[in-house]
C-alpha cells in the first residue's frame, strides 16, 4: 500500500483505486506533491514536479530560487521565504521572525495507524492500513514537522496529520498549523474546477453549493468555536460537469469540531493549493523547548466515480475506521423526544402519558429534553445547575425513569454541559468560569455564556455533573447539546500570553469529557447536537455514532439537509425524527407517511406529542415502526446512491441504500411538487448487480409496489440501471414512495 522508491526519492501511497505520490527533490530536500488521482503503476513520475524546466531547482539555479519556491508543488509549504501562495504553517520565533520552511529529514513506513494524542482520529488494525511518517525539519528553527499519511486497504481515503516539535532551546509560538496542504497541478482536461462546499444556517444546515474556482483564494471557515451551522469543514474540488456517478472529485474533510479553514487557491500557473486545518484567526500556541503540538487529522478522497464515489468512500471510512460506539452496527432504539411535544412545559405525568401512548405504538425509548433541571422554565436560566427540578419531576429522576422503564421504555436525557446561564447558582458562585473579557460586557446568545473549559477546575465540575446525572438513574441515552458559539475570547484562567490557545484548549476539553463519558458509561447511546446540526462533524463521530442533524424536521427541508449530510456521512449517523404538522420551523403540512419515509433514512424516531396528534397519523406509527425494524440494517450498513435531487430539478428527490452484497436495496422517492399533464417518472437504479434479478416490492413485504408501472415484473440489475423503471406520479405535493428491491432466490 505504501512504497518508497529510493533511487527516485518517490513515495507511493495507494488505496484500492487511487495513488498519491510525493517526492523529495534537490540536495536541500524539498518535499513535493507529484500526483494524486487514479491508481497508476509505480513508475518514475517525478518529472511532474517540473524540476527539469526553468527555473529548475535551487542547486541548479540559485539565481531564481524565488521563482522555484513560488511554483514548486510543495507538500507542506512554510512562510515568508519565497513561496507567496498561502503557506501551511507560520511561527513566531524568539527574534520576532515569522519565516519557516520544512525540508526532508527522514521517514518511516509501518503497518497500522497510530492514534492522535487527545484528538479524535481514524483507527485501523495492523493489516488494514499502512502509515508513512514523513519527518520534515526547519534546520534554522530546529522545528520538526512530523507528517503522518495513512492509507486503508478497504476504502479510497487517505488521512493526514501534522505534529510540530520544538527541538530548539527557545520557545516558539505557532500562529498557524494546517493539517493538510496539497498542491494540485493544472488539469485542463478536466475542464474548469468547481468548488463544492456545504453552507447553511440554523435549521438549514449543510446545503450543497457549487461555484467555479476563480483565481485567488476561495475559502470557507468557522471562527465560532465549533464547526458551525454556516460552513462545514469540507471542501471539494470537482471536474466540470460532475454528476452523481461520473467525473472526478477531490474531497477534503477535517476531523475536528472547532474553528477551521478550508481553502482552495488558484495560482498564476493555474495550479491549486488546498489548505485545511485549524483556522489561524484567534489561534496561537506556544511551544517551550521539547514540547510538541498535535494538529488534528484531515481526510482526502479522490473519487473517479463522481459525487457518489466520494460519499461511499467516506461512509466506509467513517463506519469502518472512525465511529467506535458499540451501537455502530446495532439497531438503535426508536425514540420519542418531548422537545417539539412540550418544549419547557412538562412534568412527570405529561412525560408518562407520552410514554404510555408511545409504548402502544411500538416506540422503545422516551427522551426527556431541555427543562428538567435547575430553574429552567424557559431558556433564560438554569444552565449549569444540573439538579432535578422536583416541582416538575417530584420523586426526581429515579422515580421518573423507573416509571418509564415499568411502562416498557428505555429512558434518555438531554444535557448542555458546556454552558452557564447568568441566572444560575453556578454563575452566582463562579462568575469567572464563563468565557469573557474583563471590562467588556460579554455577548449573550440565547441568554447564556460558555464555560471556560480551558480551566481544569471547570472541566472537572462539568464532569462531576454529567457523572452524577447519568449515575442517578437507569439512563440509556444522552443528547449532548451545545447551543451557542464562542465570543469574548478571554479566560480568567489562562495567562495573557496563552489566550490564543483558548478555542483549541476548549475543544480538547470537550473531547476529554466525551472520552471520559463513553469510558465510564460504555453502554450509553450518545447523540451529539448543537442547536440542531452546528457540530455535525467527523470529530464528534469519534465519540457518538449519531448526531442531531437539524432542528428543522420538516420533511421537505430535510431533503436538502439530509442530502448535504449524506454527501459525507453514513445515513446511520443522521439524527432524524418524525414531527407534527404544521411543522414548527416552516409551518408546512406534509403527509405523515412522507415524514416517516424521510426519517427512515436516518436514525429514525419521533418528536411530537403522541397523545395529541391526529388519530390517522398515530395509526400509521405501528407500520412505520415495523418498516424500521425490517429495513434499519439496510439503511445503516448499505452503500448510498443519490439518484436525483430536488435541489437540482425542482420537483423530486430520490436516493437509495444498497446492501453491500447487492442482494437488496431500499429506494426512497419524494415528489415535492406535482406537475400537471406529466407522464410517469423514469428512474434509473444504479448500484445493483447487473446479473441479478430483482423483485420490486412496496412497503408491504412480499407485495409488488403499486406505484411501479412494470407492476409485479422482476427485472435484472442491468435493466434497472440502464432502462430503469417507471413510477406513477403521486397525487398532490409532498407524496412519497418507498421501494424495496430484493434479489430473487
Ligand atoms: C437545541 C436542540 C433542540 C433542543 C433544544 C433545547 O436547539 O437542537 O433539539 O434540544 O436545544 O433547548
XYZ file of C-alpha atoms and ligand atoms in Angstrom:
757
model
C 0.000 0.000 0.000
C 2.918 2.372 0.716
C 6.265 2.027 -1.023
C 9.401 4.130 -1.230
C 11.454 4.243 -4.408
C 14.832 5.243 -3.073
C 16.560 5.906 -6.385
C 13.934 8.433 -7.480
C 13.049 9.516 -3.928
C 9.364 8.876 -4.502
C 6.716 7.699 -2.047
C 3.766 5.768 -3.471
C 0.652 5.777 -1.300
C -2.007 3.517 -2.733
C -5.660 2.959 -1.911
C -7.715 0.403 -3.843
C -8.344 2.810 -6.745
C -6.103 5.842 -6.206
C -2.427 6.746 -5.986
C -0.948 9.612 -4.055
C 2.674 10.189 -4.940
C 5.057 12.566 -3.276
C 8.737 13.134 -3.858
C 11.807 14.682 -2.340
C 13.847 16.937 -4.601
C 17.220 18.608 -4.592
C 20.012 18.399 -2.032
C 18.033 20.542 0.355
C 15.210 18.000 0.343
C 12.107 19.924 -0.739
C 9.072 17.684 -0.241
C 6.887 17.877 -3.337
C 3.446 16.732 -4.381
C 3.797 14.660 -7.553
C 0.463 13.085 -8.381
C -2.938 12.337 -6.838
C -5.544 10.553 -8.912
C -6.496 7.209 -10.434
C -4.244 4.387 -9.352
C -1.118 4.104 -11.527
C 1.855 1.702 -11.584
C 4.913 2.655 -9.560
C 6.918 4.373 -12.278
C 9.203 7.362 -12.150
C 6.791 10.267 -12.488
C 8.981 12.757 -10.667
C 9.094 14.794 -13.918
C 5.599 16.016 -12.970
C 7.185 18.329 -10.407
C 8.747 20.228 -13.361
C 12.172 20.348 -11.745
C 13.718 19.830 -15.179
C 12.240 23.002 -16.611
C 13.204 26.583 -15.778
C 13.655 27.916 -13.157
C 14.975 24.451 -12.088
C 15.805 23.517 -8.521
C 17.909 25.887 -6.387
C 21.053 23.750 -6.632
C 20.955 24.197 -10.410
C 19.765 27.776 -10.483
C 20.061 29.567 -7.157
C 19.590 32.855 -9.031
C 15.864 32.046 -9.434
C 15.285 30.430 -6.085
C 12.247 32.649 -5.564
C 10.636 31.520 -8.815
C 11.255 27.905 -7.890
C 9.711 28.283 -4.451
C 6.680 30.115 -5.762
C 5.936 27.449 -8.360
C 7.063 24.155 -6.829
C 4.178 21.847 -5.777
C 5.095 21.799 -2.134
C 3.891 19.092 0.207
C 3.965 21.247 3.331
C 4.689 24.890 2.455
C 6.068 27.267 5.054
C 6.028 31.024 5.248
C 7.847 34.174 4.193
C 10.756 32.631 2.283
C 9.714 32.966 -1.339
C 6.527 30.944 -1.778
C 3.851 33.647 -1.926
C 0.954 31.243 -2.045
C -0.596 30.858 1.357
C 1.526 28.550 3.494
C 0.542 25.742 5.796
C 2.439 26.951 8.841
C 3.528 30.176 10.444
C 5.569 30.541 13.622
C 6.904 33.461 15.593
C 10.439 32.803 16.799
C 12.288 34.419 19.703
C 13.764 37.069 17.392
C 10.403 38.171 16.065
C 10.673 36.420 12.671
C 7.805 34.542 11.107
C 9.689 32.567 8.496
C 9.576 28.798 8.366
C 10.441 26.184 5.770
C 10.247 22.438 6.214
C 12.711 20.123 4.458
C 13.056 16.355 4.363
C 14.849 14.779 7.302
C 13.809 11.114 7.482
C 10.846 8.785 7.176
C 9.369 5.502 8.405
C 6.709 3.268 6.906
C 4.772 0.936 9.160
C 1.641 -1.180 9.369
C -1.462 0.121 11.114
C -2.410 3.588 12.186
C -1.382 5.472 15.317
C -3.947 7.416 17.355
C -3.553 11.151 17.887
C -2.952 12.381 21.399
C -6.132 13.946 22.812
C -7.845 14.141 19.441
C -10.411 12.151 17.520
C -8.749 10.142 14.764
C -9.349 7.268 12.421
C -8.069 3.860 13.501
C -7.199 0.587 11.814
C -5.796 -2.815 12.613
C -2.226 -3.606 11.531
C -3.373 -5.445 8.410
C -5.947 -2.818 7.406
C -3.743 0.212 6.901
C -0.212 1.474 6.433
C 1.276 4.716 7.593
C 4.051 6.887 6.250
C 5.692 9.058 8.869
C 7.440 11.788 6.933
C 9.675 13.856 9.148
C 10.479 17.339 7.911
C 12.520 19.974 9.654
C 13.273 23.654 9.597
C 17.009 23.410 10.357
C 17.290 27.077 11.382
C 14.410 26.991 13.880
C 15.065 23.350 14.777
C 11.357 22.836 14.433
C 10.250 19.411 13.273
C 7.054 18.698 11.366
C 6.035 15.066 11.607
C 3.554 14.382 8.801
C 1.528 11.195 9.053
C -0.162 9.703 5.985
C -2.324 6.612 6.368
C -3.849 4.603 3.538
C -6.537 1.980 4.104
C -6.940 -1.331 2.336
C -10.713 -1.102 2.081
C -11.557 2.478 1.175
C -10.238 5.170 -1.151
C -9.375 7.590 1.619
C -6.058 8.889 2.857
C -5.758 10.614 6.213
C -3.069 13.099 7.100
C -1.946 14.913 10.218
C 0.913 17.081 11.411
C 2.798 17.299 14.673
C 5.170 20.190 15.302
C 8.041 19.537 17.712
C 10.281 22.242 19.116
C 13.779 20.744 19.190
C 15.446 24.097 19.923
C 16.291 25.547 23.298
C 13.962 28.548 22.898
C 10.195 28.824 22.940
C 8.442 29.281 19.636
C 4.875 30.448 19.037
C 2.835 28.644 16.420
C 0.495 31.082 14.709
C -0.847 28.698 12.121
C -0.595 24.990 11.535
C -2.662 23.433 8.792
C -3.266 19.716 8.887
C -3.209 19.373 5.151
C -1.657 21.193 2.237
C -1.940 19.860 -1.269
C -0.730 21.446 -4.499
C -2.708 20.093 -7.411
C -1.339 20.685 -10.879
C -3.436 22.389 -13.566
C -5.886 19.908 -15.065
C -7.053 21.400 -18.348
C -8.500 18.072 -19.430
C -10.959 18.055 -16.554
C -12.368 21.425 -17.515
C -12.601 24.341 -15.093
C -12.675 23.189 -11.468
C -15.832 23.585 -9.443
C -15.600 24.130 -5.716
C -18.152 22.245 -3.666
C -18.867 23.303 -0.101
C -21.717 22.847 2.352
C -23.184 26.067 3.619
C -26.108 26.681 5.917
C -27.708 28.381 8.830
C -29.678 27.292 11.860
C -32.405 24.897 10.649
C -30.937 24.627 7.157
C -27.561 23.063 7.643
C -25.259 21.555 5.024
C -26.768 22.680 1.734
C -24.631 21.777 -1.260
C -23.099 24.755 -3.008
C -21.094 24.610 -6.262
C -19.164 27.518 -7.673
C -16.461 27.873 -10.336
C -12.956 28.143 -8.915
C -11.596 31.567 -9.800
C -8.099 32.937 -9.362
C -7.053 33.800 -5.852
C -8.439 32.247 -2.724
C -11.805 30.607 -2.213
C -12.407 29.561 1.338
C -14.899 28.528 3.952
C -14.263 28.511 7.654
C -15.500 28.873 11.166
C -14.226 31.037 13.983
C -17.209 30.212 16.204
C -15.500 27.669 18.405
C -17.456 24.886 16.694
C -17.636 23.571 13.175
C -20.847 25.641 12.776
C -24.197 25.806 11.032
C -22.877 28.207 8.437
C -19.922 26.424 6.852
C -18.751 22.863 7.005
C -15.159 21.663 7.455
C -15.161 20.257 3.954
C -14.056 21.401 0.539
C -14.454 19.518 -2.697
C -12.750 20.219 -5.998
C -14.787 18.719 -8.816
C -14.225 18.331 -12.529
C -16.537 20.217 -14.884
C -19.913 18.582 -15.321
C -19.506 16.256 -12.341
C -22.531 14.038 -11.783
C -23.540 11.604 -9.101
C -21.723 8.710 -10.737
C -19.219 10.266 -13.164
C -16.406 12.787 -13.081
C -13.567 13.355 -10.636
C -13.838 14.981 -7.271
C -11.211 15.534 -4.633
C -12.809 15.824 -1.214
C -11.089 17.203 1.871
C -12.769 16.757 5.225
C -11.473 17.901 8.589
C -11.733 15.624 11.573
C -12.193 18.386 14.097
C -15.134 20.153 15.749
C -13.773 23.642 16.387
C -12.541 26.535 14.247
C -11.411 25.571 10.784
C -10.253 26.947 7.466
C -10.737 25.080 4.190
C -9.262 26.911 1.237
C -8.504 26.475 -2.446
C -6.061 28.933 -4.011
C -5.825 29.095 -7.783
C -2.408 30.405 -8.706
C -0.770 32.272 -11.561
C 0.151 28.903 -13.119
C -3.392 27.536 -12.713
C -2.321 25.041 -10.089
C -4.497 24.804 -6.987
C -3.269 24.810 -3.428
C -5.608 23.252 -0.896
C -5.252 24.070 2.793
C -7.267 22.503 5.576
C -6.728 22.953 9.287
C -7.477 24.909 12.428
C -8.429 28.472 11.475
C -5.420 30.709 12.102
C -7.687 33.543 13.317
C -7.667 33.659 17.118
C -5.179 30.812 17.254
C -1.724 30.715 18.803
C 0.127 28.014 20.636
C 3.407 28.429 22.487
C 5.836 25.532 22.426
C 8.508 25.501 25.109
C 11.742 23.668 24.224
C 10.989 19.969 23.808
C 7.220 20.453 23.568
C 5.054 19.458 20.647
C 1.697 20.371 19.166
C -0.514 17.806 17.531
C -2.757 19.214 14.807
C -5.978 17.311 14.024
C -6.448 14.838 11.242
C -7.609 15.630 7.702
C -9.188 13.218 5.256
C -8.547 13.235 1.498
C -10.601 11.324 -1.003
C -10.185 11.222 -4.746
C -13.278 9.806 -6.400
C -13.244 8.757 -10.025
C -16.942 7.957 -9.822
C -18.457 11.329 -9.201
C -20.028 12.531 -6.013
C -21.402 9.092 -5.189
C -17.937 7.537 -5.233
C -16.724 10.148 -2.759
C -19.724 9.617 -0.481
C -19.257 5.866 -0.403
C -15.512 6.112 0.324
C -16.159 8.482 3.212
C -19.065 6.413 4.542
C -16.848 3.320 4.555
C -14.039 5.226 6.231
C -16.272 6.582 8.978
C -18.149 3.340 9.599
C -15.037 1.189 9.415
C -12.373 3.406 10.926
C -13.812 6.285 12.934
C -17.020 5.551 14.822
C -16.231 3.461 17.881
C -19.632 3.235 19.515
C -20.973 -0.244 20.289
C -24.185 0.983 18.610
C -22.483 1.469 15.240
C -23.725 -1.812 13.821
C -26.698 -2.212 16.142
C -30.333 -1.400 15.733
C -30.888 1.890 17.550
C -33.924 2.108 19.799
C -36.815 4.046 18.245
C -37.081 7.067 20.484
C -39.676 9.700 21.146
C -38.314 13.081 22.212
C -40.531 15.569 24.045
C -38.942 18.807 22.767
C -41.392 19.649 19.988
C -44.146 17.966 22.035
C -43.944 20.133 25.146
C -40.917 22.457 24.972
C -40.303 23.503 28.610
C -43.842 22.836 29.730
C -43.884 19.299 31.095
C -43.945 17.289 34.279
C -43.702 13.651 35.243
C -47.356 12.968 34.461
C -47.103 14.502 30.985
C -43.972 12.523 30.169
C -45.535 9.313 31.423
C -48.634 9.893 29.322
C -46.404 10.237 26.251
C -44.505 7.111 27.258
C -47.688 5.052 27.696
C -49.073 6.065 24.330
C -45.687 5.577 22.667
C -45.409 2.079 24.052
C -48.712 1.124 22.444
C -47.270 2.017 19.018
C -44.015 0.113 19.465
C -41.751 3.063 20.305
C -38.844 1.967 22.506
C -37.356 4.934 24.341
C -38.512 8.217 25.854
C -36.040 11.103 25.696
C -36.599 13.975 28.102
C -35.247 17.139 26.523
C -34.376 20.572 27.921
C -36.102 21.947 31.033
C -35.837 19.215 33.690
C -33.191 20.820 35.915
C -32.440 23.928 37.978
C -34.716 26.880 37.402
C -35.434 26.210 33.768
C -38.913 27.099 32.587
C -37.602 28.860 29.523
C -34.173 29.372 28.007
C -33.222 32.334 30.200
C -31.837 30.494 33.203
C -30.617 27.354 34.869
C -27.760 26.073 32.693
C -25.012 24.817 34.955
C -27.350 23.756 37.769
C -27.722 20.108 36.890
C -30.044 19.110 39.714
C -33.548 17.894 39.067
C -36.382 20.377 39.323
C -38.588 18.481 41.763
C -41.502 20.794 41.104
C -41.758 19.349 37.615
C -40.448 15.923 38.450
C -41.462 15.008 42.012
C -39.502 11.999 43.168
C -36.652 13.047 40.907
C -35.102 11.278 38.001
C -35.044 7.923 39.701
C -38.805 7.809 40.093
C -39.481 9.042 36.566
C -37.044 6.626 34.975
C -38.369 3.688 36.970
C -41.887 4.515 35.857
C -40.831 4.862 32.229
C -38.982 1.540 32.461
C -42.034 -0.013 34.055
C -44.102 1.076 31.051
C -41.527 -0.788 28.991
C -39.484 2.047 27.510
C -35.845 2.936 27.900
C -35.050 6.417 29.108
C -32.825 9.098 27.632
C -31.955 12.596 28.783
C -30.779 15.961 27.421
C -27.880 17.978 28.831
C -25.978 21.031 27.684
C -22.896 20.639 29.859
C -20.662 23.284 28.258
C -22.922 26.199 29.159
C -23.744 28.533 32.036
C -26.734 30.839 32.389
C -26.062 34.206 34.030
C -29.158 33.411 36.072
C -27.873 30.233 37.694
C -26.452 29.263 41.060
C -23.305 28.224 39.263
C -22.765 31.681 37.775
C -23.527 33.397 41.077
C -20.844 31.220 42.708
C -18.297 31.318 39.865
C -18.764 34.263 37.503
C -15.140 33.808 36.431
C -15.964 30.387 34.986
C -17.635 31.912 31.934
C -15.598 32.792 28.867
C -15.384 36.600 28.971
C -13.008 39.544 28.706
C -12.692 41.641 31.856
C -14.104 45.127 31.300
C -16.387 44.045 28.455
C -19.979 43.037 28.917
C -19.972 39.539 27.465
C -22.154 38.903 24.460
C -25.219 36.828 25.312
C -26.617 34.347 22.926
C -29.830 32.524 23.861
C -29.187 34.379 27.081
C -26.280 32.152 28.044
C -22.490 32.100 28.302
C -19.980 29.377 27.511
C -17.989 27.742 30.293
C -14.244 28.239 30.216
C -13.220 24.649 29.670
C -9.564 25.628 29.392
C -9.747 25.754 33.193
C -9.249 22.200 34.564
C -11.395 23.010 37.598
C -14.330 23.886 35.323
C -13.787 20.761 33.272
C -13.834 18.708 36.460
C -17.057 20.377 37.605
C -18.710 19.630 34.286
C -17.621 16.018 34.523
C -18.966 15.677 38.052
C -22.374 16.970 36.868
C -22.533 14.574 33.941
C -21.430 11.652 36.065
C -23.888 12.322 38.831
C -26.861 12.797 36.464
C -26.112 9.656 34.484
C -25.321 7.660 37.601
C -28.535 8.664 39.352
C -30.922 6.536 37.302
C -31.123 3.949 34.562
C -30.284 6.260 31.680
C -29.705 4.601 28.316
C -29.150 7.633 26.092
C -27.727 11.134 26.341
C -28.353 14.036 23.963
C -25.336 16.321 24.492
C -26.257 19.759 23.244
C -24.242 22.954 22.658
C -26.482 25.882 21.891
C -24.256 28.859 21.364
C -20.979 29.831 19.800
C -17.906 31.261 21.475
C -17.363 35.021 21.685
C -15.445 37.308 24.050
C -12.397 35.079 23.868
C -10.953 35.730 27.306
C -10.171 33.348 30.126
C -9.730 34.149 33.794
C -7.582 31.050 33.971
C -5.135 31.305 31.066
C -2.160 33.671 31.353
C -2.193 36.652 28.974
C 0.254 35.099 26.507
C -1.859 31.926 26.257
C -5.260 33.434 25.488
C -4.825 32.497 21.832
C -4.937 28.860 22.930
C -8.448 29.143 24.364
C -10.523 27.812 21.463
C -8.367 24.756 20.872
C -7.993 24.042 24.594
C -11.790 24.284 24.820
C -12.150 21.680 22.080
C -9.587 19.377 23.687
C -11.547 19.551 26.947
C -14.813 18.679 25.161
C -13.066 15.677 23.614
C -11.645 14.633 27.007
C -15.080 14.886 28.604
C -16.708 12.818 25.884
C -13.937 10.240 26.091
C -14.474 10.012 29.825
C -18.198 9.719 29.294
C -18.058 6.793 26.886
C -15.425 5.057 29.011
C -17.363 5.437 32.256
C -20.742 4.622 30.636
C -19.839 2.218 27.826
C -23.436 1.143 27.167
C -24.768 4.681 26.847
C -26.063 5.725 23.425
C -24.639 9.213 22.902
C -26.168 11.632 20.401
C -24.317 14.890 19.901
C -26.216 18.035 18.998
C -25.576 21.733 18.654
C -28.597 23.952 18.133
C -29.527 21.313 15.597
C -26.528 20.383 13.489
C -23.856 23.002 14.199
C -21.361 20.437 15.426
C -22.108 17.690 12.955
C -18.546 16.796 12.003
C -16.268 13.757 11.861
C -14.611 14.784 15.144
C -17.814 14.236 17.112
C -18.458 10.916 15.373
C -15.422 9.510 17.148
C -17.488 9.750 20.327
C -21.104 9.390 19.232
C -22.492 7.164 16.481
C -25.215 9.691 15.674
C -25.637 13.464 15.702
C -28.832 15.502 15.637
C -28.909 16.673 12.041
C -31.026 19.802 12.302
C -33.760 21.421 14.365
C -35.699 21.514 11.127
C -37.808 18.369 10.998
C -39.959 19.410 8.040
C -39.888 16.569 5.512
C -39.157 18.882 2.583
C -36.455 20.981 4.266
C -34.888 17.767 5.449
C -34.344 16.622 1.850
C -31.630 19.207 1.244
C -30.207 18.908 4.749
C -30.001 15.136 4.576
C -28.652 15.197 1.024
C -25.803 17.508 2.036
C -25.144 15.499 5.172
C -25.223 12.145 3.362
C -22.756 13.526 0.832
C -20.156 12.948 3.550
C -21.735 10.901 6.339
C -23.349 7.479 6.556
C -27.137 7.615 6.938
C -26.766 5.822 10.280
C -25.249 8.981 11.770
C -28.088 11.364 10.895
C -30.487 12.041 13.752
C -33.919 12.180 12.050
C -37.376 12.344 13.644
C -40.969 12.415 12.526
C -42.579 15.554 13.937
C -46.028 17.096 13.986
C -47.580 19.479 11.442
C -47.854 22.327 10.694
C -44.113 21.989 11.037
C -42.739 24.087 13.900
C -39.967 25.620 11.820
C -41.595 26.371 8.465
C -45.319 25.826 9.016
C -45.550 23.342 6.145
C -48.010 20.475 6.206
C -46.737 17.227 4.724
C -48.208 13.729 4.883
C -47.275 11.734 7.975
C -46.230 8.929 5.652
C -43.677 11.153 3.858
C -42.296 12.374 7.181
C -41.803 8.736 8.106
C -40.089 7.868 4.820
C -37.635 10.753 5.163
C -36.810 9.956 8.797
C -36.292 6.292 7.919
C -33.145 7.348 6.074
C -31.651 8.500 9.367
C -31.644 7.151 12.901
C -35.477 7.266 12.965
C -37.551 8.434 15.892
C -40.441 10.720 16.826
C -40.592 14.226 18.202
C -44.262 15.039 18.774
C -46.972 14.806 21.370
C -48.224 11.359 20.554
C -51.179 11.863 22.883
C -52.439 14.769 20.783
C -51.599 14.157 17.128
C -54.470 13.268 14.780
C -55.667 9.720 15.128
C -54.989 8.967 11.442
C -51.331 9.900 11.972
C -50.980 7.922 15.189
C -52.493 4.923 13.471
C -49.589 4.904 10.994
C -46.901 4.624 13.651
C -47.006 0.844 14.208
C -46.489 0.228 10.486
C -43.627 2.769 10.352
C -42.056 1.073 13.356
C -42.355 -2.298 11.614
C -40.773 -0.876 8.450
C -37.889 0.450 10.524
C -37.358 -2.949 12.157
C -37.378 -4.591 8.744
C -35.078 -2.175 6.927
C -32.852 -0.489 9.517
C -29.868 -2.674 8.729
C -30.040 -1.923 5.020
C -30.086 1.811 5.713
C -27.387 1.650 8.359
C -24.903 -0.600 6.594
C -25.683 -0.092 2.909
C -23.974 1.778 0.106
C -25.578 5.114 -0.583
C -26.621 6.181 -4.079
C -28.190 9.535 -4.793
C -30.446 9.211 -7.827
C -31.982 12.685 -8.136
C -32.054 15.944 -6.198
C -34.975 18.252 -5.626
C -32.191 20.849 -5.317
C -31.343 20.307 -8.997
C -34.668 19.523 -10.608
C -37.197 21.468 -8.537
C -39.673 18.566 -8.471
C -38.476 15.438 -6.738
C -35.794 13.760 -4.667
C -34.638 10.160 -4.882
C -31.925 8.150 -3.151
C -31.105 4.597 -2.277
C -29.284 2.273 0.115
C -27.906 -0.926 -1.364
C -26.792 -3.875 0.724
C -23.068 -4.498 0.252
C -23.709 -7.917 -1.304
C -26.193 -6.297 -3.737
C -28.975 -8.640 -2.651
C -31.425 -5.879 -1.736
C -31.920 -2.144 -1.837
C -34.232 0.476 -0.436
C -35.216 3.343 -2.714
C -36.919 6.462 -1.391
C -38.727 8.813 -3.761
C -40.287 12.096 -2.649
C -42.318 14.159 -5.058
C -42.038 17.623 -3.593
C -44.074 19.348 -6.264
C -46.639 17.771 -8.540
C -46.927 18.892 -12.137
C -49.937 18.874 -14.419
C -50.072 16.795 -17.558
C -46.951 14.788 -16.676
C -46.044 11.298 -17.742
C -44.797 8.752 -15.247
C -41.297 9.361 -13.928
C -38.457 7.262 -15.296
C -35.967 6.285 -12.616
C -32.714 4.516 -13.390
C -31.495 2.487 -10.442
C -27.704 2.225 -10.165
C -25.637 0.160 -7.766
C -27.300 -3.235 -8.191
C -25.674 -6.375 -9.566
C -26.322 -6.305 -13.341
C -26.646 -10.081 -13.438
C -29.058 -10.467 -10.550
C -32.829 -10.411 -10.939
C -34.777 -8.217 -8.534
C -38.357 -8.131 -7.429
C -39.709 -4.657 -6.613
C -41.853 -4.549 -3.505
C -43.518 -1.674 -1.720
C -43.964 -1.276 1.983
C -45.933 -4.441 2.432
C -43.444 -7.314 2.454
C -43.970 -9.691 -0.453
C -46.397 -7.365 -2.267
C -45.367 -5.692 -5.534
C -45.166 -1.923 -5.286
C -48.381 -0.499 -6.747
C -46.662 2.728 -7.821
C -44.333 0.955 -10.260
C -45.711 0.674 -13.798
C -43.944 -2.613 -14.507
C -46.056 -3.890 -11.635
C -45.079 -7.336 -10.412
C -42.344 -7.788 -13.015
C -38.884 -8.975 -11.932
C -36.011 -7.172 -13.646
C -32.259 -7.549 -13.846
C -29.850 -5.087 -12.249
C -28.685 -4.297 -15.803
C -32.167 -3.313 -16.939
C -32.835 -1.410 -13.734
C -29.594 0.583 -14.106
C -29.967 1.381 -17.780
C -33.590 1.119 -18.852
C -34.893 1.909 -15.385
C -38.457 1.749 -14.111
C -41.475 3.985 -14.455
C -43.044 5.442 -11.325
C -46.572 6.826 -11.255
C -46.662 10.399 -10.015
C -48.155 10.593 -6.546
C -51.246 12.832 -6.414
C -50.619 16.209 -4.832
C -47.475 17.669 -3.383
C -45.142 16.019 -0.874
C -46.112 12.443 -1.665
C -43.507 9.726 -1.262
C -42.817 6.151 -2.292
C -40.631 3.501 -0.693
C -39.428 0.650 -2.897
C -37.769 -2.460 -1.563
C -35.798 -4.275 -4.249
C -34.981 -7.870 -3.428
C -32.894 -10.372 -5.303
C -35.000 -13.333 -6.386
C -33.924 -16.595 -4.861
C -31.351 22.726 20.686
C -31.597 21.333 20.123
C -33.052 21.002 20.218
C -33.494 21.085 21.658
C -33.190 22.469 22.225
C -33.448 22.516 23.698
O -31.904 23.691 19.866
O -31.141 21.239 18.810
O -33.301 19.720 19.696
O -32.837 20.100 22.399
O -31.848 22.825 22.007
O -33.170 23.748 24.243
